[in-house]
Tab-separated table of C-alpha atoms in Angstrom:
chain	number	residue	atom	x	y	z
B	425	UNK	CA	0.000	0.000	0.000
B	426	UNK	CA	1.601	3.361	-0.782
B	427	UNK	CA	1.649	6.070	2.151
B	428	UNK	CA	0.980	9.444	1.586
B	429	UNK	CA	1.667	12.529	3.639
B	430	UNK	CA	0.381	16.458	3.096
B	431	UNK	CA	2.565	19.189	4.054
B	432	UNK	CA	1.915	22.312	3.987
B	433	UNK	CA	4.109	25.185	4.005
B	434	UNK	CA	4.530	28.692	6.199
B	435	UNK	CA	5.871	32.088	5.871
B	436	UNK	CA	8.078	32.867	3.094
B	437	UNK	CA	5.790	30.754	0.506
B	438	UNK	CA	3.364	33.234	-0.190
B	439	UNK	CA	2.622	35.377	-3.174
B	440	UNK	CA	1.283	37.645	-5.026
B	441	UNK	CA	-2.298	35.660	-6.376
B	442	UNK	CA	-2.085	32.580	-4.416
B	443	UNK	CA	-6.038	33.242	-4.232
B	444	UNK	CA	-6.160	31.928	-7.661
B	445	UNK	CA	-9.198	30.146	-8.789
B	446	UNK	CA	-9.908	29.006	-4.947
B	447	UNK	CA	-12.705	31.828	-4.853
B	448	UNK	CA	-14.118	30.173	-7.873
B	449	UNK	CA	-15.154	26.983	-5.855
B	450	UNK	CA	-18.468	27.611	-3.539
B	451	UNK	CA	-15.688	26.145	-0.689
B	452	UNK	CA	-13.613	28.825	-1.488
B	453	UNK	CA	-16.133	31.694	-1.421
B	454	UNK	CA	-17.455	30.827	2.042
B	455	UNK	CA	-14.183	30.346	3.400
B	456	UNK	CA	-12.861	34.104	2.456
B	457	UNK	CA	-15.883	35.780	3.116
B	458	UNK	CA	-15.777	33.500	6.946
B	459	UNK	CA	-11.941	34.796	7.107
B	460	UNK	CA	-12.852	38.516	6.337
B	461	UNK	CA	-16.036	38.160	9.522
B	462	UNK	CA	-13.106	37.397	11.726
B	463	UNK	CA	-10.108	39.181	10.837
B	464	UNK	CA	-11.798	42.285	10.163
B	465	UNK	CA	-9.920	42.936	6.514
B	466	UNK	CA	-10.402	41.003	3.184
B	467	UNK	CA	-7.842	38.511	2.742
B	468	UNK	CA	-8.368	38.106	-1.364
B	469	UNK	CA	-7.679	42.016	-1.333
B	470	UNK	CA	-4.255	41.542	0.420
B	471	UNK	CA	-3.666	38.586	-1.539
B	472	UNK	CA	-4.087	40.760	-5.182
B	473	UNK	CA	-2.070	43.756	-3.744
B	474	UNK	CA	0.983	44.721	-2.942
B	475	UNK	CA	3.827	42.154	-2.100
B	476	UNK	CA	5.378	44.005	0.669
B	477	UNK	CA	2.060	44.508	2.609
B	478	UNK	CA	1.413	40.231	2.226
B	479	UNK	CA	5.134	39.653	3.543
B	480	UNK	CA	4.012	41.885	6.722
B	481	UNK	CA	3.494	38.796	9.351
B	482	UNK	CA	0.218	40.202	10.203
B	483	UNK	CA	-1.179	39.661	6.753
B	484	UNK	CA	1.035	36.570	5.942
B	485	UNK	CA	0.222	34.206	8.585
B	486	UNK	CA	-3.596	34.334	7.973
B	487	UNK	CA	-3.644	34.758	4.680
B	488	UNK	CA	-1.742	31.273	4.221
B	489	UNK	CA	-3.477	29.575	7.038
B	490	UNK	CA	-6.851	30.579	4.752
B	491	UNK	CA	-5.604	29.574	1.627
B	492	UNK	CA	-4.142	26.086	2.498
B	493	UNK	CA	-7.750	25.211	4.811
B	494	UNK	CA	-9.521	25.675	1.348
B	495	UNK	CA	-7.012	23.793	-0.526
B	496	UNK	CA	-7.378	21.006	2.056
B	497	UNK	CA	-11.469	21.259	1.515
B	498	UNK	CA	-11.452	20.979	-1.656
B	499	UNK	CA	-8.870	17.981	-1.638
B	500	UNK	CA	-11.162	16.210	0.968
B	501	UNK	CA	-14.693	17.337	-1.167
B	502	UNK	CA	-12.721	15.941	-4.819
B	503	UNK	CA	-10.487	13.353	-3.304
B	504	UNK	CA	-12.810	11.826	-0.310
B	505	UNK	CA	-9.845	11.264	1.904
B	506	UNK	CA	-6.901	12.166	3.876
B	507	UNK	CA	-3.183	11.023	3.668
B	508	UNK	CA	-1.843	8.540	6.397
B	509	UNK	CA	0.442	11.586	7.990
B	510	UNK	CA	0.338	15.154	7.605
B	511	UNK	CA	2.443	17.657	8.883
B	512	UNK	CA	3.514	21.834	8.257
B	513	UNK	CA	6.329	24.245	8.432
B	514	UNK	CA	6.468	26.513	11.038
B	515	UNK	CA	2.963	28.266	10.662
B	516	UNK	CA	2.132	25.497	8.405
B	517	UNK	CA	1.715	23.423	10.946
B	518	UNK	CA	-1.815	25.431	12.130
B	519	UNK	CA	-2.907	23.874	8.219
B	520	UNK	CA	-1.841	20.414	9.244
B	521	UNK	CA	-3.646	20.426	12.559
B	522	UNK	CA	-7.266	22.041	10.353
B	523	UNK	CA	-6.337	18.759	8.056
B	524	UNK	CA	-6.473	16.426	10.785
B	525	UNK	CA	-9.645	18.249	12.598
B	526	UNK	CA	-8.289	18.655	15.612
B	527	UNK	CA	-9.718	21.960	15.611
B	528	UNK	CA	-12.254	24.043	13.159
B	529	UNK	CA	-11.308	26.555	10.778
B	530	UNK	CA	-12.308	29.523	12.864
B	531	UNK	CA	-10.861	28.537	15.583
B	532	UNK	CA	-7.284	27.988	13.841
B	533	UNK	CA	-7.357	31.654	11.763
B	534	UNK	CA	-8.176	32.877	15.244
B	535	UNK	CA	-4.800	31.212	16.674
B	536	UNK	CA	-3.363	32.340	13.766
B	537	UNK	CA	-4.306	36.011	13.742
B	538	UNK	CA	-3.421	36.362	17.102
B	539	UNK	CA	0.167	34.575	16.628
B	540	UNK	CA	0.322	37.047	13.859
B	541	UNK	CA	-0.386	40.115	15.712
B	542	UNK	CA	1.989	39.049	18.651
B	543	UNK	CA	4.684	38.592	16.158
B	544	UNK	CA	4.823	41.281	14.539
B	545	UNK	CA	5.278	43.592	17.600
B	546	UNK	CA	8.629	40.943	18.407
B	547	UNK	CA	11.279	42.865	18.217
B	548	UNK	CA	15.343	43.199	18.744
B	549	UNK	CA	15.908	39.688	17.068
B	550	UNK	CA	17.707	38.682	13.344
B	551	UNK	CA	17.192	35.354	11.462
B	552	UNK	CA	19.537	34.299	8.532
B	553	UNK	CA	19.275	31.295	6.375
B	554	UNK	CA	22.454	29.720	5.610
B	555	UNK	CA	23.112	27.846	2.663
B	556	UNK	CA	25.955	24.759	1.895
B	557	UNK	CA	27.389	24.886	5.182
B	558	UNK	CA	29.795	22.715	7.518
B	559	UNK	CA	27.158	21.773	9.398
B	560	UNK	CA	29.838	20.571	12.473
B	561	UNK	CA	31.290	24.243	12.723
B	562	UNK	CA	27.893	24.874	12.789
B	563	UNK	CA	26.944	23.022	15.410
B	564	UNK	CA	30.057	23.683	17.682
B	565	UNK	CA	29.493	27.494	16.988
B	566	UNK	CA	26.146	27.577	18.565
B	567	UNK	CA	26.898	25.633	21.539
B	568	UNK	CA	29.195	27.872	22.379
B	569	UNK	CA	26.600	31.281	21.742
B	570	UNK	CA	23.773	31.210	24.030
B	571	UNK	CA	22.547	34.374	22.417
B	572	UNK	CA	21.577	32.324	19.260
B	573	UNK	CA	19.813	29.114	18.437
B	574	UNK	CA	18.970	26.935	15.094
B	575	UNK	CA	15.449	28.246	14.331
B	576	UNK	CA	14.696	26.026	11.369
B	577	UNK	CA	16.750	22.287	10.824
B	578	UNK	CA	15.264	22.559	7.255
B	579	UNK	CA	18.209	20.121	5.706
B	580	UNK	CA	21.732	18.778	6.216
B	581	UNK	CA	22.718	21.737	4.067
B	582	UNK	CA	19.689	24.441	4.812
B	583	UNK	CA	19.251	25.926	8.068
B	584	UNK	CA	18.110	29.135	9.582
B	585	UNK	CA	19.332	30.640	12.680
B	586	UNK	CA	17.745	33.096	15.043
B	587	UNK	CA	19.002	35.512	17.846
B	588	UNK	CA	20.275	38.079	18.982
B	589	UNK	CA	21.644	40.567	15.989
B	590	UNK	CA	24.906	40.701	17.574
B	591	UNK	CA	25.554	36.697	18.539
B	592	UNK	CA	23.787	35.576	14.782
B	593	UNK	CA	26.904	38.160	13.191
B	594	UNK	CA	29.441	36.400	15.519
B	595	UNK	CA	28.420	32.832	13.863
B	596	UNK	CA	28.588	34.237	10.576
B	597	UNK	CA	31.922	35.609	10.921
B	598	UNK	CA	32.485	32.181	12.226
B	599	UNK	CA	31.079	29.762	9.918
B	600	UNK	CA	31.912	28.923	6.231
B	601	UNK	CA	28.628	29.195	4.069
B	602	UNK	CA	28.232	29.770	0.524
B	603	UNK	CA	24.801	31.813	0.982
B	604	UNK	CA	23.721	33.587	4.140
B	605	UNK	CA	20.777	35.272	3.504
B	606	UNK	CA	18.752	37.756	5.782
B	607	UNK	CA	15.204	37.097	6.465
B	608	UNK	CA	12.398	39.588	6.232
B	609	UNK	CA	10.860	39.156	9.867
B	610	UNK	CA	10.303	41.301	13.136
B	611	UNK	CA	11.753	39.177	15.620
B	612	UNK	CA	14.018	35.863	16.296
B	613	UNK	CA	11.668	33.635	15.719
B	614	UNK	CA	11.485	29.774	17.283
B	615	UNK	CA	14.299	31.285	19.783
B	616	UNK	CA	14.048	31.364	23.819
B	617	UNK	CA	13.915	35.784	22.839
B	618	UNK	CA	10.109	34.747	21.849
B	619	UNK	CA	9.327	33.615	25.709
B	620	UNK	CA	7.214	36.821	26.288
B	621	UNK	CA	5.552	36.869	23.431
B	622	UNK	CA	5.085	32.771	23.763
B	623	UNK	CA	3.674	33.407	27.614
B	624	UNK	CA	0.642	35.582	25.991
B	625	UNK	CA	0.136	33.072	23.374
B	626	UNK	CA	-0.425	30.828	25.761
B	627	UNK	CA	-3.484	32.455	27.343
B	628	UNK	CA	-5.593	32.329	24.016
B	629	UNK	CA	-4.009	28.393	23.473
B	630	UNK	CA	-5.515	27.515	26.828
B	631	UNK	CA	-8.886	28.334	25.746
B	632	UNK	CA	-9.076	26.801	22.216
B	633	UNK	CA	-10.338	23.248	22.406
B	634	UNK	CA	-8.609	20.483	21.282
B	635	UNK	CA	-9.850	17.177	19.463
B	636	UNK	CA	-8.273	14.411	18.888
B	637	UNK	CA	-6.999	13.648	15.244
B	638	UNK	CA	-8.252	12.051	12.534
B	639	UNK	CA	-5.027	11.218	11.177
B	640	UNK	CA	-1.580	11.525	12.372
B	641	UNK	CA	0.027	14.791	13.371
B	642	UNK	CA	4.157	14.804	13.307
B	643	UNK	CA	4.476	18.257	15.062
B	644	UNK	CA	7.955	20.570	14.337
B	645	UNK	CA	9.372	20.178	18.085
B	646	UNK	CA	8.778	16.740	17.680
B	647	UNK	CA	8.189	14.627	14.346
B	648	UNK	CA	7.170	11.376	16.520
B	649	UNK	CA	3.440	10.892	14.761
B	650	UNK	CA	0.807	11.337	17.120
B	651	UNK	CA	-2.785	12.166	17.558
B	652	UNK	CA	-3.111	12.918	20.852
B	653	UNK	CA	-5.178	16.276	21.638
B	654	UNK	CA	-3.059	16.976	24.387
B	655	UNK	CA	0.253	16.013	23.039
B	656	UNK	CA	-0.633	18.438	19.718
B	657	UNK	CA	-1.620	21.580	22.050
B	658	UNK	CA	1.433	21.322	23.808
B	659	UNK	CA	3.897	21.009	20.932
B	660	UNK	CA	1.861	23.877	19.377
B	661	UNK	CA	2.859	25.701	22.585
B	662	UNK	CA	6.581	25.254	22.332
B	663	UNK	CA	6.645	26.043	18.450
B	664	UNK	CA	7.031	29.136	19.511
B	665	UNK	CA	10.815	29.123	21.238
B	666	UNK	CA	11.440	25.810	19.604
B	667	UNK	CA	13.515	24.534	16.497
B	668	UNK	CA	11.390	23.822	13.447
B	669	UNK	CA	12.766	20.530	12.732
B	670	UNK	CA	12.222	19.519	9.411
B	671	UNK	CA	14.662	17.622	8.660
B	672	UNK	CA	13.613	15.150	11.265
B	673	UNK	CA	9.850	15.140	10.040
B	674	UNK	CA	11.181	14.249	6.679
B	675	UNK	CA	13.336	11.558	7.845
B	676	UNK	CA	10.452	10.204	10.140
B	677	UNK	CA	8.197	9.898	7.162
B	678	UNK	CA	10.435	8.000	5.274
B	679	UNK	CA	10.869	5.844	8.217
B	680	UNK	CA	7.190	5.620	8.395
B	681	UNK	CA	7.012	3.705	4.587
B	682	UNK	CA	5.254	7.271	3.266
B	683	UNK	CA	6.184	6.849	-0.411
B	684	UNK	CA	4.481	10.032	-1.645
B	685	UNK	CA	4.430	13.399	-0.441
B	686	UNK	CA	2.665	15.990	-1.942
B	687	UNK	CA	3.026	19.756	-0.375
B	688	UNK	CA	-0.403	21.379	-0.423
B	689	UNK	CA	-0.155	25.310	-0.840
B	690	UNK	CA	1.903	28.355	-2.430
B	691	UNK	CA	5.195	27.474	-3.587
B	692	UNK	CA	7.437	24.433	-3.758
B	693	UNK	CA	9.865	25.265	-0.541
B	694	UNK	CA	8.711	21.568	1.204
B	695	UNK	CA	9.346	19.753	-2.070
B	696	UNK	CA	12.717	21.094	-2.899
B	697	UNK	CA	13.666	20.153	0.747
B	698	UNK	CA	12.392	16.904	0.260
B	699	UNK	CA	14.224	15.989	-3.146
B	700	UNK	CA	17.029	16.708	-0.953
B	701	UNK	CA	16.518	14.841	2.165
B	702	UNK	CA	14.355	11.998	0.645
B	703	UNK	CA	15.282	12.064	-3.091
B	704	UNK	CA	13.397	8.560	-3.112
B	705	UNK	CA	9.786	9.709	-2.599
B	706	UNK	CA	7.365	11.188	-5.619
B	707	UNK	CA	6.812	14.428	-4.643
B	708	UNK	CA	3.639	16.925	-5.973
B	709	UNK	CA	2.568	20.190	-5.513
B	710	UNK	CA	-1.088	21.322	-5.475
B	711	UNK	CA	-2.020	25.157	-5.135
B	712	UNK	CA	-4.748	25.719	-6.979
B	713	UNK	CA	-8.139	24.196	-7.028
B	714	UNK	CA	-8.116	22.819	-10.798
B	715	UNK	CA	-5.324	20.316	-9.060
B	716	UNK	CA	-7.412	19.025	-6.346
B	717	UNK	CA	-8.291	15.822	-8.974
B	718	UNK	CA	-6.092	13.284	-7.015
């Protein structure tokens, strides 16, 4: 039997008309026009303007957290089923945990929005993706800097750290990569610096109910497959100072027999990842509703 997971992706996927044809589909329609009762702005109108306003994390996060619940929708409404595993990057994981229904859709944009909001006030933090690096001097550079962490395992030679914007300079001066690039965000993300913002997050967790899942869950602080209610709120608690580890969810699903993945949303980020880490497995990309035919 072939096993197949859904990932979805987070913040740095999305783009410029990644609405597409989704507000074609009735699923679509009621799903914007749900998003734009709660969040109080029109999230196809930020998703046909301006690219720098959709990067903001305030528009970002619930703009993709929107766009992937319709895409899973309409994969369940065409496709009549789930995959054996799913799983998401970073904010994708809010998509993953709407896949499995361990919560409702309004209840995850309203996570999301508020994650969004308390992120973008994080400040005093830098995160830098590093590309093709010696991932030893790597390693023995941030053990020795408590002022920076690895935000995102993403692959053995793609990683993002996060910190303080003096101790992330002092591991670049350290460590040999051929591309360090700067990312576009408020704060060091998935770093202990986000314990403030984490501590208010938790107060709006607390009150969101959990259910269990309908399928298996592998969360980013911890790819073991579960689908535990419990288990899931907490590791969606400690996303929030915790390494995405991506890597490791790849690796698990391999591990787990999945022989297809396909990565549901804007983008192909996940996929590229994966032809790296698990060049083995037929990989897909669906982000638009004419390719919800599986």
């Amino acid at each position: 039997m072939t096993k197949l997971a859904f990932v979805f992706p987070g913040q740095g996927s999305q783009t410029i008309g990644m609405e597409a044809d989704l507000v074609e589909t009735s699923l679509g329609k009621e799903k914007f026009e749900k998003a734009e009762e709660i969040l109080g702005w029109s999230v196809l109108e930020t998703c046909r303007q301006d690219e720098a306003n959709l990067s903001r994390t305030l528009y970002t996060q619930p703009c993709l957290y929107v766009v992937e619940s319709i895409l899973i929708d309409l994969l369940l409404d065409k496709a009549g089923y789930l995959p054996q595993y799913v799983a998401g990057h970073s904010l994708g994981e809010y998509s993953a945990l709407y896949a499995a229904r361990v919560f409702s859709f309004e209840a995850g944009l309203r996570l999301v929005q508020q994650r969004a909001k308390l992120m973008d006030t994080a400040a005093g933090g830098k995160m830098v993706a590093l590309m093709k690096i010696d991932r030893a001097q790597l390693d023995s550079a941030l053990d020795k800097n408590n002022d920076v962490v690895l935000a995102n395992d993403n692959s053995p030679q793609q990683v993002v750290i996060s910190g303080t914007p003096e101790a992330v300079d002092s591991i670049l001066s350290e460590v040999k990569a051929k591309r360090a690039v700067p990312l576009n965000v408020s704060g060091a993300f998935h770093s202990p610096l986000m314990a403030s913002v984490a501590q208010d997050y938790k107060q709006l967790l607390d009150e969101v109910s959990f259910g269990e899942a309908i399928v298996p869950v592998l969360s980013n602080v911890n790819p073991t497959p579960t689908i535990d209610a419990t288990e899931l709120k907490t590791r969606l608690m400690e996303q929030m100072t915790g390494t995405v580890r991506w890597r490791e969810t790849l690796l698990k699903l391999a591990e787990e027999d999945v022989s297809q993945l396909i990565e549901v949303g804007p983008g192909n980020v996940l996929t590229g990842l994966c032809k790296r880490t698990c060049p083995e497995m037929e990989l897909q990309n669906i982000s638009r509703a004419a390719e919800c035919q599986l």
